[in-house]
Amino acid sequence: MSAETPAAAGQFTRRRLQFRAWRGERPFWAGLFVMLGGLPIAYFPYANLQIGHLTLAMATTAGAGSLIIGVLLVVLGVSLWFQKHVRVFAGVAAILLALVSIPVSNIGGFLIGFLLALVGGAMAVSWAPGAPPAEEPPPAGGGHGGAPEGAVADTTVLEPADGTAPAGHQDHSQAPRTPGENDLSGTIPANGANGRHSAG
């Protein structure tokens, strides 16, 4: 194995993904079917079939008309690839040209070109661009770290082992309290219950 094998494989994968993204943004298969339908319609009137020493010519009186229909179908198929906004016009035109090829070009290229162009035109008319993916909202907290979603941040202040209070921390345990100070229980401070009900 050569040293360039991994790089070549990576480039092939990247090209394949680019082609898949390009193909998904346009009616790719409709254009391909319309182009393939134009080839037998244009080819058969000018082809000669050899059977042993017998040459069978399949030319019709409208050979030029068959060539024009085939070339127009190929052009419509290419326009479906590179001008996707004309997909409805190109699809209807491909269907009409496929129908016209039945009497003009050897029953629509022996029904092969007719069926391919008809299916491709119908696919082009029915194709619709996909909706762009919706953007996800940014995560809470702006994505700058912090506690994971659903976790409760711990705000406990730990005191040092030597018993001194940390900086910015006030010790309220020895401070005298007046009745009602910092009482958020909604009880009357005069009863001294401080939110607890006495039994009796």
PDB file of C-alpha atoms in Angstrom:
ATOM      1  CA  MET A   1       0.000   0.000   0.000  1.00  0.00           C
ATOM      2  CA  SER A   2       1.247   3.487  -0.761  1.00  0.00           C
ATOM      3  CA  ALA A   3       1.430   6.323   1.725  1.00  0.00           C
ATOM      4  CA  GLU A   4      -1.155   8.308  -0.264  1.00  0.00           C
ATOM      5  CA  THR A   5      -3.945   5.768   0.123  1.00  0.00           C
ATOM      6  CA  PRO A   6      -5.616   7.300   3.249  1.00  0.00           C
ATOM      7  CA  ALA A   7      -5.528  10.790   1.743  1.00  0.00           C
ATOM      8  CA  ALA A   8      -7.002   9.541  -1.535  1.00  0.00           C
ATOM      9  CA  ALA A   9      -9.762   7.707   0.327  1.00  0.00           C
ATOM     10  CA  GLY A  10     -10.534  10.825   2.380  1.00  0.00           C
ATOM     11  CA  GLN A  11     -10.684  12.974  -0.731  1.00  0.00           C
ATOM     12  CA  PHE A  12     -12.969  10.461  -2.450  1.00  0.00           C
ATOM     13  CA  THR A  13     -15.316  10.495   0.553  1.00  0.00           C
ATOM     14  CA  ARG A  14     -15.337  14.290   0.585  1.00  0.00           C
ATOM     15  CA  ARG A  15     -16.099  14.446  -3.147  1.00  0.00           C
ATOM     16  CA  ARG A  16     -18.857  11.870  -2.765  1.00  0.00           C
ATOM     17  CA  LEU A  17     -20.477  13.857   0.045  1.00  0.00           C
ATOM     18  CA  GLN A  18     -20.225  17.046  -2.021  1.00  0.00           C
ATOM     19  CA  PHE A  19     -21.891  15.307  -4.960  1.00  0.00           C
ATOM     20  CA  ARG A  20     -24.631  13.962  -2.684  1.00  0.00           C
ATOM     21  CA  ALA A  21     -25.308  17.472  -1.345  1.00  0.00           C
ATOM     22  CA  TRP A  22     -25.346  18.892  -4.904  1.00  0.00           C
ATOM     23  CA  ARG A  23     -27.673  16.122  -6.085  1.00  0.00           C
ATOM     24  CA  GLY A  24     -30.095  16.687  -3.214  1.00  0.00           C
ATOM     25  CA  GLU A  25     -30.603  20.360  -4.075  1.00  0.00           C
ATOM     26  CA  ARG A  26     -32.004  19.755  -7.578  1.00  0.00           C
ATOM     27  CA  PRO A  27     -34.186  17.267  -9.511  1.00  0.00           C
ATOM     28  CA  PHE A  28     -31.191  15.108 -10.384  1.00  0.00           C
ATOM     29  CA  TRP A  29     -32.965  11.877 -11.318  1.00  0.00           C
ATOM     30  CA  ALA A  30     -35.593  13.724 -13.346  1.00  0.00           C
ATOM     31  CA  GLY A  31     -32.873  15.378 -15.418  1.00  0.00           C
ATOM     32  CA  LEU A  32     -31.056  12.086 -15.866  1.00  0.00           C
ATOM     33  CA  PHE A  33     -34.184  10.274 -17.087  1.00  0.00           C
ATOM     34  CA  VAL A  34     -35.057  13.094 -19.508  1.00  0.00           C
ATOM     35  CA  MET A  35     -31.526  13.045 -20.957  1.00  0.00           C
ATOM     36  CA  LEU A  36     -31.531   9.258 -21.280  1.00  0.00           C
ATOM     37  CA  GLY A  37     -34.937   9.460 -22.968  1.00  0.00           C
ATOM     38  CA  GLY A  38     -33.600  11.845 -25.590  1.00  0.00           C
ATOM     39  CA  LEU A  39     -30.747   9.556 -26.650  1.00  0.00           C
ATOM     40  CA  PRO A  40     -32.718   6.659 -28.223  1.00  0.00           C
ATOM     41  CA  ILE A  41     -35.216   9.067 -29.792  1.00  0.00           C
ATOM     42  CA  ALA A  42     -32.368  10.862 -31.597  1.00  0.00           C
ATOM     43  CA  TYR A  43     -30.279   7.743 -32.317  1.00  0.00           C
ATOM     44  CA  PHE A  44     -32.623   5.122 -33.752  1.00  0.00           C
ATOM     45  CA  PRO A  45     -33.720   6.992 -36.918  1.00  0.00           C
ATOM     46  CA  TYR A  46     -30.042   7.286 -37.936  1.00  0.00           C
ATOM     47  CA  ALA A  47     -28.948   3.803 -36.893  1.00  0.00           C
ATOM     48  CA  ASN A  48     -28.437   0.842 -39.192  1.00  0.00           C
ATOM     49  CA  LEU A  49     -29.022  -2.624 -37.777  1.00  0.00           C
ATOM     50  CA  GLN A  50     -26.775  -5.353 -39.213  1.00  0.00           C
ATOM     51  CA  ILE A  51     -28.350  -8.816 -39.412  1.00  0.00           C
ATOM     52  CA  GLY A  52     -25.753 -11.028 -41.084  1.00  0.00           C
ATOM     53  CA  HIS A  53     -25.238  -9.511 -44.537  1.00  0.00           C
ATOM     54  CA  LEU A  54     -28.552  -7.683 -44.323  1.00  0.00           C
ATOM     55  CA  THR A  55     -28.524  -4.018 -43.352  1.00  0.00           C
ATOM     56  CA  LEU A  56     -31.749  -2.767 -41.831  1.00  0.00           C
ATOM     57  CA  ALA A  57     -32.170   1.001 -41.880  1.00  0.00           C
ATOM     58  CA  MET A  58     -34.544   2.414 -39.267  1.00  0.00           C
ATOM     59  CA  ALA A  59     -34.655   5.905 -40.749  1.00  0.00           C
ATOM     60  CA  THR A  60     -38.008   7.630 -40.994  1.00  0.00           C
ATOM     61  CA  THR A  61     -39.209  10.463 -43.165  1.00  0.00           C
ATOM     62  CA  ALA A  62     -39.023  12.719 -40.125  1.00  0.00           C
ATOM     63  CA  GLY A  63     -35.424  11.912 -39.205  1.00  0.00           C
ATOM     64  CA  ALA A  64     -34.611  15.576 -38.643  1.00  0.00           C
ATOM     65  CA  GLY A  65     -37.633  15.879 -36.336  1.00  0.00           C
ATOM     66  CA  SER A  66     -36.381  12.930 -34.286  1.00  0.00           C
ATOM     67  CA  LEU A  67     -32.957  14.541 -33.962  1.00  0.00           C
ATOM     68  CA  ILE A  68     -34.497  17.840 -32.831  1.00  0.00           C
ATOM     69  CA  ILE A  69     -36.710  16.107 -30.244  1.00  0.00           C
ATOM     70  CA  GLY A  70     -33.775  14.120 -28.899  1.00  0.00           C
ATOM     71  CA  VAL A  71     -31.491  17.151 -28.644  1.00  0.00           C
ATOM     72  CA  LEU A  72     -34.231  19.193 -26.962  1.00  0.00           C
ATOM     73  CA  LEU A  73     -34.768  16.445 -24.387  1.00  0.00           C
ATOM     74  CA  VAL A  74     -31.047  16.339 -23.597  1.00  0.00           C
ATOM     75  CA  VAL A  75     -30.969  20.140 -23.216  1.00  0.00           C
ATOM     76  CA  LEU A  76     -34.019  20.009 -20.930  1.00  0.00           C
ATOM     77  CA  GLY A  77     -32.338  17.349 -18.802  1.00  0.00           C
ATOM     78  CA  VAL A  78     -29.193  19.464 -18.432  1.00  0.00           C
ATOM     79  CA  SER A  79     -31.276  22.536 -17.569  1.00  0.00           C
ATOM     80  CA  LEU A  80     -33.009  20.546 -14.819  1.00  0.00           C
ATOM     81  CA  TRP A  81     -29.580  19.986 -13.275  1.00  0.00           C
ATOM     82  CA  PHE A  82     -28.245  23.520 -13.481  1.00  0.00           C
ATOM     83  CA  GLN A  83     -31.422  25.681 -13.603  1.00  0.00           C
ATOM     84  CA  LYS A  84     -33.721  24.054 -11.081  1.00  0.00           C
ATOM     85  CA  HIS A  85     -36.146  27.016 -11.030  1.00  0.00           C
ATOM     86  CA  VAL A  86     -37.376  26.025 -14.540  1.00  0.00           C
ATOM     87  CA  ARG A  87     -38.290  22.512 -13.395  1.00  0.00           C
ATOM     88  CA  VAL A  88     -42.053  22.858 -14.077  1.00  0.00           C
ATOM     89  CA  PHE A  89     -41.532  24.255 -17.588  1.00  0.00           C
ATOM     90  CA  ALA A  90     -38.850  21.680 -18.392  1.00  0.00           C
ATOM     91  CA  GLY A  91     -40.985  18.835 -17.039  1.00  0.00           C
ATOM     92  CA  VAL A  92     -44.066  19.812 -19.061  1.00  0.00           C
ATOM     93  CA  ALA A  93     -41.950  20.320 -22.188  1.00  0.00           C
ATOM     94  CA  ALA A  94     -40.328  16.895 -21.725  1.00  0.00           C
ATOM     95  CA  ILE A  95     -43.751  15.226 -21.405  1.00  0.00           C
ATOM     96  CA  LEU A  96     -45.021  16.970 -24.565  1.00  0.00           C
ATOM     97  CA  LEU A  97     -41.881  16.086 -26.539  1.00  0.00           C
ATOM     98  CA  ALA A  98     -42.166  12.465 -25.383  1.00  0.00           C
ATOM     99  CA  LEU A  99     -45.745  12.340 -26.670  1.00  0.00           C
ATOM    100  CA  VAL A 100     -44.773  13.952 -29.990  1.00  0.00           C
ATOM    101  CA  SER A 101     -41.969  11.400 -30.415  1.00  0.00           C
ATOM    102  CA  ILE A 102     -44.481   8.534 -30.733  1.00  0.00           C
ATOM    103  CA  PRO A 103     -45.601   9.370 -34.296  1.00  0.00           C
ATOM    104  CA  VAL A 104     -42.365  11.106 -35.329  1.00  0.00           C
ATOM    105  CA  SER A 105     -39.519   8.904 -34.090  1.00  0.00           C
ATOM    106  CA  ASN A 106     -40.095   5.146 -34.387  1.00  0.00           C
ATOM    107  CA  ILE A 107     -42.785   4.984 -31.699  1.00  0.00           C
ATOM    108  CA  GLY A 108     -40.754   7.178 -29.371  1.00  0.00           C
ATOM    109  CA  GLY A 109     -37.468   5.346 -29.831  1.00  0.00           C
ATOM    110  CA  PHE A 110     -39.204   1.949 -29.611  1.00  0.00           C
ATOM    111  CA  LEU A 111     -40.969   3.129 -26.425  1.00  0.00           C
ATOM    112  CA  ILE A 112     -37.654   3.279 -24.539  1.00  0.00           C
ATOM    113  CA  GLY A 113     -37.068   7.000 -25.022  1.00  0.00           C
ATOM    114  CA  PHE A 114     -40.769   7.759 -24.688  1.00  0.00           C
ATOM    115  CA  LEU A 115     -41.076   6.073 -21.280  1.00  0.00           C
ATOM    116  CA  LEU A 116     -37.828   7.541 -19.922  1.00  0.00           C
ATOM    117  CA  ALA A 117     -38.737  11.081 -21.002  1.00  0.00           C
ATOM    118  CA  LEU A 118     -42.298  10.712 -19.705  1.00  0.00           C
ATOM    119  CA  VAL A 119     -41.173   9.502 -16.275  1.00  0.00           C
ATOM    120  CA  GLY A 120     -38.426  12.130 -16.079  1.00  0.00           C
ATOM    121  CA  GLY A 121     -40.844  14.929 -16.998  1.00  0.00           C
ATOM    122  CA  ALA A 122     -43.347  13.785 -14.383  1.00  0.00           C
ATOM    123  CA  MET A 123     -40.605  13.642 -11.747  1.00  0.00           C
ATOM    124  CA  ALA A 124     -39.461  17.162 -12.663  1.00  0.00           C
ATOM    125  CA  VAL A 125     -42.975  18.588 -12.322  1.00  0.00           C
ATOM    126  CA  SER A 126     -43.541  16.887  -8.966  1.00  0.00           C
ATOM    127  CA  TRP A 127     -40.130  17.742  -7.463  1.00  0.00           C
ATOM    128  CA  ALA A 128     -40.072  20.384  -4.734  1.00  0.00           C
ATOM    129  CA  PRO A 129     -37.069  21.769  -2.872  1.00  0.00           C
ATOM    130  CA  GLY A 130     -36.722  20.578   0.701  1.00  0.00           C
ATOM    131  CA  ALA A 131     -37.205  22.913   3.635  1.00  0.00           C
ATOM    132  CA  PRO A 132     -33.952  24.197   5.138  1.00  0.00           C
ATOM    133  CA  PRO A 133     -33.157  22.691   8.537  1.00  0.00           C
ATOM    134  CA  ALA A 134     -34.359  24.783  11.458  1.00  0.00           C
ATOM    135  CA  GLU A 135     -31.631  26.382  13.526  1.00  0.00           C
ATOM    136  CA  GLU A 136     -31.376  25.023  17.048  1.00  0.00           C
ATOM    137  CA  PRO A 137     -31.525  27.574  19.867  1.00  0.00           C
ATOM    138  CA  PRO A 138     -28.226  28.219  21.643  1.00  0.00           C
ATOM    139  CA  PRO A 139     -27.744  26.304  24.890  1.00  0.00           C
ATOM    140  CA  ALA A 140     -28.627  28.011  28.169  1.00  0.00           C
ATOM    141  CA  GLY A 141     -25.758  29.962  29.627  1.00  0.00           C
ATOM    142  CA  GLY A 142     -24.368  30.955  26.238  1.00  0.00           C
ATOM    143  CA  GLY A 143     -22.241  27.832  25.926  1.00  0.00           C
ATOM    144  CA  HIS A 144     -19.515  29.154  28.263  1.00  0.00           C
ATOM    145  CA  GLY A 145     -19.525  26.215  30.639  1.00  0.00           C
ATOM    146  CA  GLY A 146     -21.288  26.141  33.962  1.00  0.00           C
ATOM    147  CA  ALA A 147     -23.421  23.441  35.471  1.00  0.00           C
ATOM    148  CA  PRO A 148     -24.952  20.864  33.128  1.00  0.00           C
ATOM    149  CA  GLU A 149     -28.620  21.145  32.305  1.00  0.00           C
ATOM    150  CA  GLY A 150     -30.761  19.907  35.209  1.00  0.00           C
ATOM    151  CA  ALA A 151     -27.936  20.150  37.752  1.00  0.00           C
ATOM    152  CA  VAL A 152     -28.197  22.434  40.754  1.00  0.00           C
ATOM    153  CA  ALA A 153     -25.214  24.666  41.331  1.00  0.00           C
ATOM    154  CA  ASP A 154     -23.696  24.208  44.805  1.00  0.00           C
ATOM    155  CA  THR A 155     -23.392  27.599  46.523  1.00  0.00           C
ATOM    156  CA  THR A 156     -22.267  26.338  49.946  1.00  0.00           C
ATOM    157  CA  VAL A 157     -19.441  28.362  51.469  1.00  0.00           C
ATOM    158  CA  LEU A 158     -16.959  26.089  53.210  1.00  0.00           C
ATOM    159  CA  GLU A 159     -15.230  27.399  56.314  1.00  0.00           C
ATOM    160  CA  PRO A 160     -11.516  26.826  56.889  1.00  0.00           C
ATOM    161  CA  ALA A 161     -10.408  24.137  59.321  1.00  0.00           C
ATOM    162  CA  ASP A 162      -8.797  26.615  61.735  1.00  0.00           C
ATOM    163  CA  GLY A 163     -12.183  28.198  62.521  1.00  0.00           C
ATOM    164  CA  THR A 164     -11.572  31.588  60.961  1.00  0.00           C
ATOM    165  CA  ALA A 165     -14.275  32.970  58.733  1.00  0.00           C
ATOM    166  CA  PRO A 166     -13.444  33.280  55.041  1.00  0.00           C
ATOM    167  CA  ALA A 167     -13.070  36.719  53.502  1.00  0.00           C
ATOM    168  CA  GLY A 168     -16.364  38.396  52.692  1.00  0.00           C
ATOM    169  CA  HIS A 169     -18.291  36.086  55.031  1.00  0.00           C
ATOM    170  CA  GLN A 170     -20.140  37.572  58.012  1.00  0.00           C
ATOM    171  CA  ASP A 171     -20.836  35.414  61.030  1.00  0.00           C
ATOM    172  CA  HIS A 172     -24.444  35.957  62.034  1.00  0.00           C
ATOM    173  CA  SER A 173     -24.540  33.247  64.707  1.00  0.00           C
ATOM    174  CA  GLN A 174     -23.307  35.520  67.563  1.00  0.00           C
ATOM    175  CA  ALA A 175     -25.088  38.694  66.431  1.00  0.00           C
ATOM    176  CA  PRO A 176     -28.110  39.587  68.566  1.00  0.00           C
ATOM    177  CA  ARG A 177     -31.409  39.372  66.727  1.00  0.00           C
ATOM    178  CA  THR A 178     -34.412  41.507  67.184  1.00  0.00           C
ATOM    179  CA  PRO A 179     -37.812  39.889  66.821  1.00  0.00           C
ATOM    180  CA  GLY A 180     -38.925  39.946  63.206  1.00  0.00           C
ATOM    181  CA  GLU A 181     -35.490  40.537  61.700  1.00  0.00           C
ATOM    182  CA  ASN A 182     -34.981  38.393  58.599  1.00  0.00           C
ATOM    183  CA  ASP A 183     -38.148  36.485  59.401  1.00  0.00           C
ATOM    184  CA  LEU A 184     -39.566  35.338  56.086  1.00  0.00           C
ATOM    185  CA  SER A 185     -41.990  32.740  57.409  1.00  0.00           C
ATOM    186  CA  GLY A 186     -45.006  35.014  57.387  1.00  0.00           C
ATOM    187  CA  THR A 187     -45.784  34.361  61.095  1.00  0.00           C
ATOM    188  CA  ILE A 188     -46.227  37.000  63.727  1.00  0.00           C
ATOM    189  CA  PRO A 189     -42.869  37.601  65.460  1.00  0.00           C
ATOM    190  CA  ALA A 190     -44.535  38.211  68.820  1.00  0.00           C
ATOM    191  CA  ASN A 191     -45.564  34.586  69.304  1.00  0.00           C
ATOM    192  CA  GLY A 192     -41.986  33.343  68.962  1.00  0.00           C
ATOM    193  CA  ALA A 193     -43.053  30.368  66.930  1.00  0.00           C
ATOM    194  CA  ASN A 194     -40.992  31.444  63.913  1.00  0.00           C
ATOM    195  CA  GLY A 195     -43.089  29.437  61.502  1.00  0.00           C
ATOM    196  CA  ARG A 196     -43.445  26.354  63.728  1.00  0.00           C
ATOM    197  CA  HIS A 197     -46.816  25.453  65.222  1.00  0.00           C
ATOM    198  CA  SER A 198     -46.889  24.498  68.865  1.00  0.00           C
ATOM    199  CA  ALA A 199     -48.922  21.498  69.908  1.00  0.00           C
ATOM    200  CA  GLY A 200     -51.422  22.682  72.475  1.00  0.00           C
TER     201      GLY A 200
END
